[in-house]
Each structure stands twice: as structure tokens, then as C-alpha cells.
Amino acid sequence: MESSDAQRVRDGSQKRSAIDLIMNQIRRKASFERRQRPVGFLFRPGENNDRKSKGIPEMKESDSSEGKSTVSGTGAEVASRTTFNGVSVKCDRIDLTDEMNIYTDPVDMEVGSVVGWGRVKQFVEKLGKKPDSQALNLSHCDLTATDMVELATLLPFLTQLEVVDLSWNDLVGGSLKALTFHLQHVGKLSILRLCGCRITAQDLTSLGESLDSVPLLEIVDLSWNAGVGGDSLHSLTGQLRSGCMIRELRLVDCQLIDADMKALGQALPLMSSLEDLDISCNRITTGGMKELFSCLNATHGLKTLMLHMCGLEQDGLCILGEALQFFPTLERLDLSANKGASGGLAKMTKNLAQMTHLSCLGIHLCSLSEEDVMALVQVIPSLSALTELDVSSNKKIGDALQSLLTALPLPKMRKLLLNNCGLSTDSYQALGSAVPSLSQLERLNVSWNKSVGGNLGLLLGGLLSTCKLQELRLSSCDLTTEDVLHLASASKQGVLSQVKQLDLSYNGTVGDAGWAALFDEAGGLKALEELDVSRRPASSAAASPWLAGLLEALPKLPSLMHVALQHWVLQQEERDKLDNVMNKRKLTVECDKQSLPPT
């Protein structure tokens, strides 16, 4: 599934209405007037004589309906008119080229670090963030081009800065040069995150030109920027030099095309330190795969390769399989959400068997067939380091999972996700038999498998007192009252003492006696942080028979922070009691709006 941030970008919520822009201008004007430094140097004399009386407007300008800023001449100049949702809005102009030399006056530099840090604190706190001399986190701060100019003047006072995160500020796009021009002041910078900033090709060029100023840069995240793709990536990669320190590069959902894959492939030999490459959510053609993987032989130290939702098909898996031989140190491989890969897993398993360091394999939502699983079974014994396996949401593999479970290195497994994979009765029994050997298991998800209902005791009975299970998900398993009684018994025995997340949602077949028994033994869930007992949206039932037991159990659950009770009917007195509990401790209760009043 996509993250909420990724979905926000896909839904086009970056686009702002004229009202949003005007209100933002008013807010920025008020905050800017509180800043204690002259701002006249930002504007060209005579351009607007009444600017002082009107304040400083928002700097999101463009000559296109997308609101993208234009770049002309030798520097970036913000356009004077932009269109939002069909409404034309006039804005003043700022020449970002002139600001490149601001605050280099020796008098300013003599102010001292104390005064400079005060300005940094004022700027950061104004945006609702906590100042930190080593980490500048300004994500989701609604930054504008004007803010980027001011931030650039603060870099000389942040010489210890190691982390910069400007993610999810969609007005930053087109004005990044104002900041990158001064990166020489933060030579210790190692992490740069610019997710969802509407980065342009000109921004990429500016960033590339500044890379020499930050030789220690190790992590670059430009995810969810459509402007990075479309044959623009070379604007950045073309500036890379041999021996650069980048070890983590993330380009999730950047609308990369074959030309970008070629540019990335050509840059890989320059990134000899690269360990983590994430190009998920970019539809990669067979040609693009060839362009990229033909150069992966230069990345012998690659440890993580993320190809989630890349439109991979059987030919793509074949190309990937051939490339696997060039990075034997690979530890994490994610091929999830590539439905076209169905039936092609056997084309890469030959080289997959050589991945003796592979610890995490994700192939959920790939429409896997039983033949795919059997091909995987053949190489599992060679994957001696495997500790995490996700084959969830492959509904046709239920019968084949019996063979897979037998082949897994059970004593080493820490995460096993089998939800929504049509787990057959025989496969579920094989899982029950394997539980005593899963001594290191921390996460188990068998949700949406009806074979679990009425048989949960088989699974829980194999848990040992030394069980390390921290997450147990049993959503929509047709659990019965007897199943939850087994769960209560396991809690009483202490085998669930380390469980932090327990998901029992969408099990409407559980009777009141089951829920009451579970909460009576809730003391055995002392590490519990999240509990979900919600019902299906189309159903409802009274919570009265067991809610008192839950309320009495809360003092025994000091770590509990979130409880989901959706689609349970609560009486007014019960709502008041829950509201009282929420006010007394850090606890979030998720209910239907009509069931719980706002706090």
C-alpha cells in the first residue's frame, strides 16, 4: 500500500486554490514582520513603490497552471503571475540571483555564533519546530521561496549541521538554488531529504553543482517529486564525481522513464559506496531495466534494493536474476506489488540461491502461483540468512505454503507475513507445527485466512514462555469465542507478555464471553501498545457486556496508547468513562463519531 504522503501527491493535493494562497500570504506577512533583520535587499529598487505598505506576498509563482516557477537568465527569478484552479493571482517578483551574496559582509559575520544561533532559533520556532544545531527538520512547514532565501542566510551559523529535511513543502520547487549556493557552510551535512517538494530540473542542476561543498553527504531522498523524472535525473547524476560518499539513494514515485534509468545506471559506477537503492513506484519497462542493471555490477556493496510497484514482468525478473550475481552482499530485496511477475519467479531463482546474505524478501501482492512458490522452495535452503518473508496477498498459494513452511530456517525467522494468501487447512496445520521452532519470531500476520477460525488454539498452543512475539494480527479470521478464550489463556500463561500490537478486528463471530475473558487476563499483555477489536463497517453491536472489563484492565496496561473500537455501540455513560480515561492518560480511543464525543 502507498503511504499517506505518497497518496497525497498522487491525488494532486499539492495544487492550491487562490484562497489558500492568499491566506498563506497573510500568515507569512505577519510572521515576516516579526523577523528582526532588514529585508529590503531582497527586492530590486523601484519595482514596486508601495511594497512596504502591502507587505511581502507568497513566493509561489509560475506561468503555468501547475504553479511551477520559471528560471531565466543566470539565476532563478520567481514569475509575477500564477494560475491556481483557473484563478489568476498576481504576485510580486524576487530575483533569487541577487540573494546569492547576502550576508557575506564581514560585519555580519562578526556578530558571533550566539547572535546567529538566536536568529536560527527564531526562524525555526516560528515554523513550530524545535531548534537543533545538528538536525534541521522543517518538513510540512509550508516553506516558501522567501523562507528559502532567509534559511540560506542562516547556514553560516549552522556549521555543525548534519541533517536537513525540507520534505513536503511544495513551494520549495524552483527556489532550491537559493539554498544550495550556500551549502559550503555546512560541510558536515550527511543527510538531505527533499521529498514532495516539486523539485524541478533546475533544482536538480543546482543541487548537483553544490555536491562538492558537501563531500560527506551519504543519504539523499528525493522521493515523490515528479520533476525528478521525465528525463531530468541526468541534471543531478551528471554532476556526480567518482568516489562520492552517497550510500543511500531514494527516488520513490519520481515518474522515472527509460532515459532516467540510463542516467542512473551511468552514475552507479561513481557511487561505489552505494548500499541502499529505492526506486519503488516508478513504472520501469524492460528497456529501463536493462539500462539500470547493466551497470549494477559496479555496486558490489549494495545491501538493499527496493523495486516495489515498478510494473515488473517476467522479462524484468529474468534481467534482475542475471544482475543478482553482481551484488552478493544483498540483504534486502523487495519485489512486492508487481502483479505482472506472476509465473516468472523461476527465472530468477537460480541466481537468487547465491544470495547467502539475503535476510529480507518481500514478494507480497505479486499474483504468485503455486509454481512460483515451489520454485522459491527449491532455493530457500540456500538462503541461510533469511529472517523475514512476506508472501501476503497472494491468494492462489495457500496449498503450496505447506512446502514453503517446511523449507524455511524456522529458528532464525523474525517476521512471517502470511495474511490474505488462502492458507489451506493443511498449510495452517503446518504453521501450527512450526510454531515451537519459531523461537525468534517477532511479527506474525495470518489475517484474512478463514482456516484460522476455530483453530487458533493450534497456533497458540505451540508458543513457548520465551516467546519474543511483538506483533500478532488475526483480523478477519472468523475467530470464535473459543478462539479468544484460548488467547486469554495464552495471556494468562505469559507467552504474550512481549506483544505490542494485537489486531483482532473484523471478527464479529466472537461472543461477549470471549472479549470479557480476554480483558480479565489483560495483565499478561503488559507490553501492549495497540489493540484493535473493531467490527466490520456494516455491522454493529453493544459493547456494554465487556467494556467494563476493558476499563478495569487499563491500569494493568501501562504501555497502551491506542485502542480501536469502531462500530461498537457505546452508551452515554460508557462514552463519558472513556472520555475521562483519555483525559487522564495518554490514550487514543478510535470510535465511530456518534459513539465517542470529541476531546
Short mmCIF file of N, CA, C and O in Angstrom, two decimals, residues 286 289-300 305 307 312-328 330 333 335 344-355:
data_model
loop_
_atom_site.label_atom_id
_atom_site.label_comp_id
_atom_site.label_asym_id
_atom_site.label_seq_id
_atom_site.Cartn_x
_atom_site.Cartn_y
_atom_site.Cartn_z
N THR A 286 11.02 -2.97 -19.68
CA THR A 286 12.12 -3.93 -19.85
C THR A 286 13.39 -3.22 -20.31
O THR A 286 14.49 -3.52 -19.85
N MET A 289 14.94 -1.52 -17.37
CA MET A 289 15.61 -2.50 -16.51
C MET A 289 16.99 -2.82 -17.06
O MET A 289 17.98 -2.90 -16.32
N LYS A 290 17.08 -2.98 -18.39
CA LYS A 290 18.37 -3.28 -18.99
C LYS A 290 19.36 -2.13 -18.80
O LYS A 290 20.53 -2.34 -18.50
N GLU A 291 18.87 -0.89 -18.96
CA GLU A 291 19.74 0.28 -18.79
C GLU A 291 20.28 0.36 -17.37
O GLU A 291 21.46 0.66 -17.16
N LEU A 292 19.43 0.06 -16.39
CA LEU A 292 19.85 0.17 -14.99
C LEU A 292 20.75 -0.98 -14.59
O LEU A 292 21.86 -0.78 -14.08
N PHE A 293 20.30 -2.19 -14.80
CA PHE A 293 21.01 -3.35 -14.27
C PHE A 293 22.27 -3.70 -15.05
O PHE A 293 23.11 -4.45 -14.55
N SER A 294 22.45 -3.11 -16.23
CA SER A 294 23.69 -3.34 -16.95
C SER A 294 24.88 -2.71 -16.23
O SER A 294 26.03 -3.08 -16.48
N CYS A 295 24.59 -1.76 -15.34
CA CYS A 295 25.67 -1.08 -14.62
C CYS A 295 25.71 -1.45 -13.14
O CYS A 295 26.56 -0.94 -12.40
N LEU A 296 24.80 -2.28 -12.69
CA LEU A 296 24.78 -2.63 -11.28
C LEU A 296 25.98 -3.46 -10.86
O LEU A 296 26.23 -3.65 -9.68
N ASN A 297 26.73 -3.97 -11.84
CA ASN A 297 27.91 -4.75 -11.49
C ASN A 297 28.98 -3.88 -10.83
O ASN A 297 29.96 -4.39 -10.29
N ALA A 298 28.77 -2.54 -10.87
CA ALA A 298 29.73 -1.63 -10.23
C ALA A 298 29.38 -1.39 -8.77
O ALA A 298 30.13 -0.73 -8.05
N THR A 299 28.23 -1.89 -8.31
CA THR A 299 27.79 -1.64 -6.94
C THR A 299 27.89 -2.93 -6.14
O THR A 299 26.89 -3.50 -5.71
N HIS A 300 29.10 -3.38 -5.92
CA HIS A 300 29.31 -4.65 -5.24
C HIS A 300 28.87 -4.63 -3.79
O HIS A 300 28.66 -5.67 -3.18
N LEU A 305 17.73 -3.34 -2.17
CA LEU A 305 17.19 -2.98 -3.47
C LEU A 305 15.68 -3.04 -3.39
O LEU A 305 15.10 -4.11 -3.18
N LEU A 307 12.15 -2.47 -5.26
CA LEU A 307 11.50 -2.38 -6.56
C LEU A 307 10.00 -2.58 -6.41
O LEU A 307 9.35 -3.20 -7.26
N LEU A 312 7.09 -4.64 -12.88
CA LEU A 312 7.97 -5.71 -13.36
C LEU A 312 7.15 -6.87 -13.92
O LEU A 312 6.14 -7.27 -13.34
N GLU A 313 7.62 -7.41 -15.02
CA GLU A 313 7.01 -8.59 -15.62
C GLU A 313 8.05 -9.71 -15.68
O GLU A 313 9.15 -9.57 -15.15
N GLN A 314 7.71 -10.80 -16.30
CA GLN A 314 8.60 -11.95 -16.30
C GLN A 314 9.96 -11.62 -16.91
O GLN A 314 11.00 -12.04 -16.39
N ASP A 315 9.98 -10.85 -17.99
CA ASP A 315 11.25 -10.48 -18.62
C ASP A 315 12.09 -9.64 -17.66
O ASP A 315 13.32 -9.78 -17.60
N GLY A 316 11.42 -8.77 -16.92
CA GLY A 316 12.13 -7.95 -15.95
C GLY A 316 12.76 -8.78 -14.85
O GLY A 316 13.89 -8.51 -14.41
N LEU A 317 12.05 -9.83 -14.40
CA LEU A 317 12.61 -10.71 -13.38
C LEU A 317 13.81 -11.47 -13.92
O LEU A 317 14.77 -11.73 -13.18
N CYS A 318 13.76 -11.81 -15.19
CA CYS A 318 14.89 -12.52 -15.81
C CYS A 318 16.14 -11.62 -15.82
O CYS A 318 17.24 -12.06 -15.48
N ILE A 319 15.95 -10.35 -16.17
CA ILE A 319 17.06 -9.39 -16.19
C ILE A 319 17.59 -9.19 -14.77
O ILE A 319 18.81 -9.15 -14.54
N LEU A 320 16.68 -9.08 -13.81
CA LEU A 320 17.08 -8.91 -12.41
C LEU A 320 17.86 -10.12 -11.93
O LEU A 320 18.87 -9.99 -11.24
N GLY A 321 17.38 -11.31 -12.31
CA GLY A 321 18.06 -12.53 -11.89
C GLY A 321 19.51 -12.58 -12.36
O GLY A 321 20.41 -12.97 -11.62
N GLU A 322 19.73 -12.13 -13.59
CA GLU A 322 21.09 -12.10 -14.13
C GLU A 322 21.96 -11.08 -13.41
O GLU A 322 23.17 -11.26 -13.26
N ALA A 323 21.32 -9.99 -12.92
CA ALA A 323 22.08 -8.94 -12.24
C ALA A 323 22.43 -9.32 -10.80
O ALA A 323 23.39 -8.77 -10.24
N LEU A 324 21.67 -10.23 -10.21
CA LEU A 324 21.90 -10.58 -8.81
C LEU A 324 23.31 -11.08 -8.54
O LEU A 324 23.84 -10.91 -7.44
N GLN A 325 23.93 -11.67 -9.55
CA GLN A 325 25.27 -12.22 -9.34
C GLN A 325 26.31 -11.15 -9.06
O GLN A 325 27.40 -11.44 -8.55
N PHE A 326 25.98 -9.88 -9.36
CA PHE A 326 26.95 -8.81 -9.19
C PHE A 326 26.92 -8.16 -7.80
O PHE A 326 27.78 -7.35 -7.49
N PHE A 327 25.91 -8.47 -6.99
CA PHE A 327 25.89 -7.92 -5.62
C PHE A 327 25.56 -9.03 -4.63
O PHE A 327 24.45 -9.13 -4.13
N PRO A 328 26.55 -9.86 -4.34
CA PRO A 328 26.34 -10.98 -3.42
C PRO A 328 26.09 -10.57 -1.99
O PRO A 328 25.70 -11.40 -1.17
N LEU A 330 23.79 -8.50 -1.04
CA LEU A 330 22.41 -8.02 -0.90
C LEU A 330 21.74 -8.66 0.30
O LEU A 330 21.75 -9.87 0.48
N LEU A 333 15.56 -7.42 -0.40
CA LEU A 333 15.04 -7.34 -1.76
C LEU A 333 13.52 -7.28 -1.70
O LEU A 333 12.88 -8.18 -1.15
N LEU A 335 10.24 -7.00 -4.05
CA LEU A 335 9.63 -7.09 -5.39
C LEU A 335 8.12 -7.00 -5.31
O LEU A 335 7.42 -7.37 -6.26
N GLY A 344 6.84 -15.95 -13.17
CA GLY A 344 8.21 -15.73 -13.62
C GLY A 344 9.26 -15.84 -12.54
O GLY A 344 10.44 -15.58 -12.79
N LEU A 345 8.87 -16.24 -11.34
CA LEU A 345 9.82 -16.28 -10.24
C LEU A 345 10.94 -17.29 -10.51
O LEU A 345 12.09 -17.09 -10.09
N ALA A 346 10.61 -18.34 -11.23
CA ALA A 346 11.62 -19.37 -11.52
C ALA A 346 12.76 -18.82 -12.38
O ALA A 346 13.86 -19.37 -12.38
N LYS A 347 12.51 -17.70 -13.10
CA LYS A 347 13.53 -17.14 -13.98
C LYS A 347 14.64 -16.43 -13.22
O LYS A 347 15.66 -16.08 -13.81
N MET A 348 14.43 -16.19 -11.93
CA MET A 348 15.46 -15.50 -11.16
C MET A 348 15.96 -16.31 -9.97
O MET A 348 16.91 -15.93 -9.32
N THR A 349 15.31 -17.43 -9.70
CA THR A 349 15.68 -18.19 -8.50
C THR A 349 17.06 -18.82 -8.59
O THR A 349 17.70 -19.06 -7.57
N LYS A 350 17.54 -19.10 -9.83
CA LYS A 350 18.86 -19.71 -9.96
C LYS A 350 19.94 -18.84 -9.32
O LYS A 350 20.77 -19.31 -8.53
N ASN A 351 19.91 -17.54 -9.63
CA ASN A 351 20.88 -16.62 -9.06
C ASN A 351 20.48 -16.17 -7.65
O ASN A 351 21.32 -15.77 -6.86
N LEU A 352 19.18 -16.23 -7.35
CA LEU A 352 18.72 -15.89 -6.00
C LEU A 352 19.34 -16.84 -4.98
O LEU A 352 19.61 -16.44 -3.84
N ALA A 353 19.58 -18.05 -5.38
CA ALA A 353 20.16 -19.05 -4.47
C ALA A 353 21.56 -18.66 -4.02
O ALA A 353 22.05 -19.16 -3.00
N GLN A 354 22.21 -17.76 -4.75
CA GLN A 354 23.56 -17.33 -4.39
C GLN A 354 23.55 -16.20 -3.35
O GLN A 354 24.60 -15.82 -2.86
N MET A 355 22.36 -15.72 -3.01
CA MET A 355 22.24 -14.61 -2.06
C MET A 355 22.32 -15.12 -0.63
O MET A 355 21.33 -15.15 0.10
#
